[in-house]
Coordinates of C-alpha atoms in Angstrom, one line a residue:
V25 CA 0.3 -0.2 -0.1
Y26 CA 1.6 2.5 -1.0
Y27 CA 0.1 6.7 0.1
L28 CA 0.3 10.5 -1.2
H29 CA 1.2 13.2 0.5
P30 CA -1.3 16.0 0.3
E31 CA 1.8 18.5 -1.2
V32 CA 2.5 15.9 -3.9
R33 CA 0.9 15.7 -7.4
P34 CA 2.3 14.6 -10.8
A35 CA 4.6 16.8 -12.4
Q36 CA 2.1 18.9 -15.5
G37 CA 3.3 21.9 -17.9
P38 CA 6.5 22.5 -19.9
V39 CA 9.0 20.8 -19.5
Y40 CA 12.1 22.7 -17.7
F41 CA 16.4 21.6 -18.5
G42 CA 18.1 24.9 -17.0
A43 CA 20.4 25.0 -20.0
I44 CA 20.6 27.3 -23.5
A45 CA 22.5 27.0 -26.4
E46 CA 24.2 29.3 -28.7
Y47 CA 24.3 29.4 -32.6
A48 CA 27.9 28.0 -32.8
P49 CA 28.7 27.6 -37.0
D50 CA 32.5 26.0 -35.6
V51 CA 31.2 22.7 -33.9
W52 CA 29.0 20.3 -34.1
G53 CA 26.7 20.1 -31.9
A54 CA 25.0 22.3 -28.8
K55 CA 27.3 24.9 -27.0
V56 CA 26.2 25.9 -24.1
S57 CA 26.0 29.4 -22.6
Y58 CA 24.5 29.8 -19.4
V59 CA 23.2 26.4 -16.9
T60 CA 21.1 28.0 -14.3
I61 CA 22.0 27.1 -10.5
G62 CA 20.1 24.5 -9.6
S63 CA 18.6 22.7 -12.6
P64 CA 18.9 19.1 -14.0
A65 CA 21.3 20.4 -16.7
F66 CA 23.6 21.8 -13.6
K67 CA 22.5 19.2 -10.8
A68 CA 23.5 16.2 -14.1
G69 CA 27.0 18.1 -14.5
V70 CA 27.0 20.3 -17.4
R71 CA 28.8 22.9 -17.9
V72 CA 28.9 26.7 -19.6
G73 CA 31.4 26.0 -23.0
D74 CA 30.1 22.4 -22.7
V75 CA 29.5 21.1 -26.4
I76 CA 25.9 18.9 -25.7
R77 CA 26.2 15.7 -28.6
E78 CA 23.9 13.5 -27.4
F79 CA 20.4 13.6 -25.1
D80 CA 19.0 10.6 -24.5
H81 CA 20.1 8.8 -27.8
H82 CA 19.7 10.9 -29.7
T83 CA 22.3 13.4 -32.5
V84 CA 22.0 16.8 -31.8
A85 CA 23.5 19.5 -34.3
D86 CA 23.5 22.2 -33.1
A87 CA 21.2 24.8 -30.5
N88 CA 17.3 24.2 -32.3
E89 CA 17.9 20.6 -31.5
L90 CA 19.0 20.4 -29.4
Q91 CA 15.9 23.0 -27.8
E92 CA 13.6 20.2 -30.2
A93 CA 14.6 17.7 -28.1
V94 CA 13.7 18.9 -25.4
A95 CA 10.4 19.9 -25.9
A96 CA 9.8 16.1 -26.8
H97 CA 9.8 14.9 -23.1
R98 CA 8.4 15.8 -19.9
P99 CA 8.7 16.6 -16.8
G100 CA 10.0 13.5 -14.9
D101 CA 11.6 11.5 -17.1
R102 CA 15.3 10.7 -17.4
I103 CA 18.1 11.0 -20.2
E104 CA 21.2 10.6 -20.7
I105 CA 23.1 13.2 -22.1
R106 CA 26.3 12.7 -23.9
V107 CA 28.5 16.3 -23.3
W108 CA 31.6 17.1 -25.4
R109 CA 34.4 18.9 -22.4
G110 CA 38.1 19.4 -23.2
G111 CA 38.0 17.0 -26.1
E112 CA 37.3 13.8 -24.7
N113 CA 33.6 12.5 -24.3
L114 CA 31.4 12.6 -20.9
F115 CA 28.1 11.3 -20.5
T116 CA 25.7 11.7 -17.5
I117 CA 22.1 11.5 -16.4
A118 CA 19.5 14.1 -16.4
R119 CA 15.9 14.5 -14.6
L120 CA 14.0 16.6 -16.5
R121 CA 11.4 18.8 -14.7
D122 CA 8.1 20.7 -14.8
R123 CA 9.2 24.5 -15.2
S124 CA 6.0 26.7 -13.5
T125 CA 7.3 24.5 -10.0
T126 CA 11.1 24.7 -10.3
Q127 CA 12.2 27.4 -8.3
V128 CA 16.1 28.9 -9.6
A129 CA 19.1 31.1 -8.7
M130 CA 20.8 33.5 -10.8
R131 CA 24.6 34.6 -10.6

């Protein structure tokens, strides 16, 4: 038997990743220009300057494809990310969240 706390509700609304990528014609992938502190991207270890080349086992060629890949998911989805940093591929996992319940910090 499972009990659901009255304040716990399923995630709804647009999905939130927390990394902004910019157009970068000199690189293959989505070059990260901003990561929100406390976001799923931040918790997964994505940093400014990283190049996201794969999002949930789908190739990402540029910033637009990253945005489309994020939008194709739902809050709560657990996704694998392949990042190019310092001349090597790094793999990490992020759990996407609902934008309306997300609290962020800016610096």
